[in-house]
Amino acid sequence: MTKRRIDPVTGTETTGHQWDGIEELNNPLPRWWLWTFYATILFSVIYVILYPAWPLASRATEGVLGWTARNDVAREIAEVDASQAQMREALVTTDLSALDRNEPLLAFATNAGAAVFRTHCSQCHGSGAAGAPGYPNLLDDEWLWGGMIEDIAYTVRHGIRNEADPEARWSQMPGFGDMLSRDEIATLVAHVQALPGGQDPLAGPGGALFESNCAACHGADARGERTMGAPNLTDAIWLYGNSDEQLTDVIANGPFGVMPPWGGRLREAEVRAVAAYVHGLGGGEAPVADGTE
């Protein structure tokens, strides 16, 4: 360690540090800097006393003011809820089929439903609602259980094939792996793949197999049955894919997709809002005209 000494030019004591022959002078800190430093220490002590500061095992010190950011957020949410209470009440009491006749309410429901969708639905159906293997595309006009806004709301409220809600929509495709031979399944795979191209469901090598094993749910015309959630096999929309391997797996093992019920986790206004949002994505169906206003 270099011995401290008095710099002969400035008359100031050195710190004893030296770099490349240059010695560091031990000048005192400016007063304004010291007072600023002391002020930050005082501010920190006061802050620790007034506000949450030190993390503990399961919480943090609360501070004498009792302030938390969570309380601020909760207050802001409550304020927004209060400002929207009238619109939410109107949404709950309005017939969903007539929602499109009230443009302000429809706009509110669509915007609110978009937020609900991003929070609770996008994980399975995708942020753009285009779906994924096993999760339906909500942008097309093909609906397993019906695409009218009331149908969508019911599906959201009660879910599909879950055991949590006794009113959940329920159907099950059996696995034919133990009932049909591998050759028969391969024949059915080829037959089903040809249906979107115009193949007669009851004709050809797979027609008899289709009639005896598939027509009961999918219909003799293969156009599906919504009351059972049986998809239309004559379009080009495939929930689990249409490769030989994918169709073989579906026929042999039977898919069993489950959607949880959201009626117990979302408010009724939120259920209706997300139904309105999904219905408006481009594939929602309009009520069948009955000649009345």
CSV table of N, CA and C in Angstrom, one decimal, residues 116-118 120-140 143-145 152 155-156 159-160 239 258-260 262 274 277-278 281:
chain,number,residue,atom,x,y,z
A,116,VAL,N,-62.8,-10.9,-21.9
A,116,VAL,CA,-63.0,-12.3,-21.3
A,116,VAL,C,-62.4,-13.4,-22.1
A,117,PHE,N,-62.5,-13.3,-23.4
A,117,PHE,CA,-61.9,-14.3,-24.3
A,117,PHE,C,-60.4,-14.3,-24.2
A,118,ARG,N,-59.8,-13.2,-24.2
A,118,ARG,CA,-58.3,-13.2,-24.0
A,118,ARG,C,-57.9,-13.7,-22.7
A,120,HIS,N,-59.7,-16.0,-20.6
A,120,HIS,CA,-60.1,-17.3,-20.3
A,120,HIS,C,-60.2,-18.3,-21.4
A,121,CYS,N,-60.3,-17.9,-22.7
A,121,CYS,CA,-60.5,-18.8,-23.8
A,121,CYS,C,-59.3,-18.9,-24.7
A,122,SER,N,-58.5,-17.9,-24.8
A,122,SER,CA,-57.4,-17.9,-25.8
A,122,SER,C,-56.4,-19.0,-25.6
A,123,GLN,N,-56.3,-19.5,-24.3
A,123,GLN,CA,-55.3,-20.5,-24.1
A,123,GLN,C,-55.6,-21.8,-24.9
A,124,CYS,N,-56.8,-22.1,-25.1
A,124,CYS,CA,-57.2,-23.3,-25.9
A,124,CYS,C,-57.5,-22.9,-27.4
A,125,HIS,N,-58.3,-21.9,-27.6
A,125,HIS,CA,-58.8,-21.6,-28.9
A,125,HIS,C,-57.9,-20.6,-29.7
A,126,GLY,N,-56.8,-20.2,-29.0
A,126,GLY,CA,-55.9,-19.3,-29.7
A,126,GLY,C,-56.3,-17.8,-29.5
A,127,SER,N,-55.3,-16.9,-29.5
A,127,SER,CA,-55.5,-15.5,-29.4
A,127,SER,C,-56.4,-15.0,-30.5
A,128,GLY,N,-56.3,-15.6,-31.7
A,128,GLY,CA,-57.1,-15.2,-32.8
A,128,GLY,C,-58.4,-16.0,-33.0
A,129,ALA,N,-58.6,-16.9,-32.1
A,129,ALA,CA,-59.8,-17.8,-32.1
A,129,ALA,C,-59.8,-18.8,-33.2
A,130,ALA,N,-58.6,-19.1,-33.8
A,130,ALA,CA,-58.5,-20.0,-35.0
A,130,ALA,C,-58.4,-21.4,-34.5
A,131,GLY,N,-58.3,-21.7,-33.2
A,131,GLY,CA,-58.3,-23.0,-32.7
A,131,GLY,C,-57.0,-23.7,-32.9
A,132,ALA,N,-57.0,-25.0,-32.6
A,132,ALA,CA,-55.8,-25.9,-32.7
A,132,ALA,C,-56.3,-27.3,-32.8
A,133,PRO,N,-55.5,-28.3,-33.1
A,133,PRO,CA,-55.9,-29.7,-33.1
A,133,PRO,C,-56.6,-30.0,-31.8
A,134,GLY,N,-57.9,-30.4,-31.9
A,134,GLY,CA,-58.7,-30.7,-30.7
A,134,GLY,C,-59.5,-29.6,-30.1
A,135,TYR,N,-59.2,-28.4,-30.6
A,135,TYR,CA,-59.9,-27.2,-30.1
A,135,TYR,C,-60.5,-26.4,-31.3
A,136,PRO,N,-61.8,-26.3,-31.3
A,136,PRO,CA,-62.5,-25.8,-32.5
A,136,PRO,C,-62.1,-24.4,-32.9
A,137,ASN,N,-62.0,-24.2,-34.2
A,137,ASN,CA,-61.9,-22.9,-34.8
A,137,ASN,C,-63.2,-22.2,-34.7
A,138,LEU,N,-63.1,-21.0,-34.1
A,138,LEU,CA,-64.4,-20.2,-33.8
A,138,LEU,C,-64.6,-19.2,-34.9
A,139,LEU,N,-63.8,-19.2,-35.9
A,139,LEU,CA,-64.0,-18.2,-37.0
A,139,LEU,C,-64.7,-18.7,-38.2
A,140,ASP,N,-64.9,-20.0,-38.3
A,140,ASP,CA,-65.7,-20.5,-39.4
A,140,ASP,C,-67.2,-20.6,-39.1
A,143,TRP,N,-70.4,-25.4,-36.6
A,143,TRP,CA,-70.6,-25.5,-35.1
A,143,TRP,C,-71.0,-26.9,-34.7
A,144,LEU,N,-70.3,-27.5,-33.8
A,144,LEU,CA,-70.6,-28.8,-33.3
A,144,LEU,C,-71.9,-28.8,-32.5
A,145,TRP,N,-72.2,-27.8,-31.8
A,145,TRP,CA,-73.4,-27.7,-30.9
A,145,TRP,C,-74.3,-26.6,-31.3
A,152,ILE,N,-74.1,-20.6,-28.2
A,152,ILE,CA,-72.7,-20.3,-27.7
A,152,ILE,C,-72.7,-20.0,-26.2
A,155,THR,N,-73.1,-23.2,-24.2
A,155,THR,CA,-71.8,-23.9,-24.2
A,155,THR,C,-70.8,-23.3,-23.3
A,156,VAL,N,-70.7,-22.0,-23.3
A,156,VAL,CA,-69.8,-21.3,-22.4
A,156,VAL,C,-70.2,-21.5,-21.0
A,159,GLY,N,-70.3,-25.8,-20.5
A,159,GLY,CA,-69.1,-26.6,-21.0
A,159,GLY,C,-69.5,-27.8,-21.7
A,160,ILE,N,-68.5,-28.6,-22.1
A,160,ILE,CA,-68.7,-29.8,-22.8
A,160,ILE,C,-68.1,-31.0,-22.1
A,239,LEU,N,-61.4,-31.4,-37.0
A,239,LEU,CA,-61.0,-30.9,-35.6
A,239,LEU,C,-59.7,-31.6,-35.2
A,258,VAL,N,-62.9,-32.1,-23.7
A,258,VAL,CA,-63.6,-31.6,-22.5
A,258,VAL,C,-63.4,-30.1,-22.5
A,259,MET,N,-64.5,-29.4,-22.3
A,259,MET,CA,-64.5,-27.9,-22.0
A,259,MET,C,-65.1,-27.7,-20.7
A,260,PRO,N,-64.4,-26.9,-19.8
A,260,PRO,CA,-64.9,-26.7,-18.5
A,260,PRO,C,-66.1,-25.7,-18.5
A,262,TRP,N,-68.0,-22.4,-17.5
A,262,TRP,CA,-67.6,-21.1,-17.0
A,262,TRP,C,-68.7,-20.4,-16.3
A,274,VAL,N,-69.0,-12.7,-23.8
A,274,VAL,CA,-68.1,-13.5,-24.6
A,274,VAL,C,-68.8,-14.3,-25.6
A,277,TYR,N,-69.2,-11.8,-28.4
A,277,TYR,CA,-67.9,-11.6,-29.0
A,277,TYR,C,-67.6,-12.8,-30.0
A,278,VAL,N,-67.8,-14.0,-29.5
A,278,VAL,CA,-67.5,-15.2,-30.4
A,278,VAL,C,-68.5,-15.2,-31.6
A,281,LEU,N,-67.4,-13.0,-34.4
A,281,LEU,CA,-66.1,-13.1,-35.0
A,281,LEU,C,-66.2,-13.4,-36.5
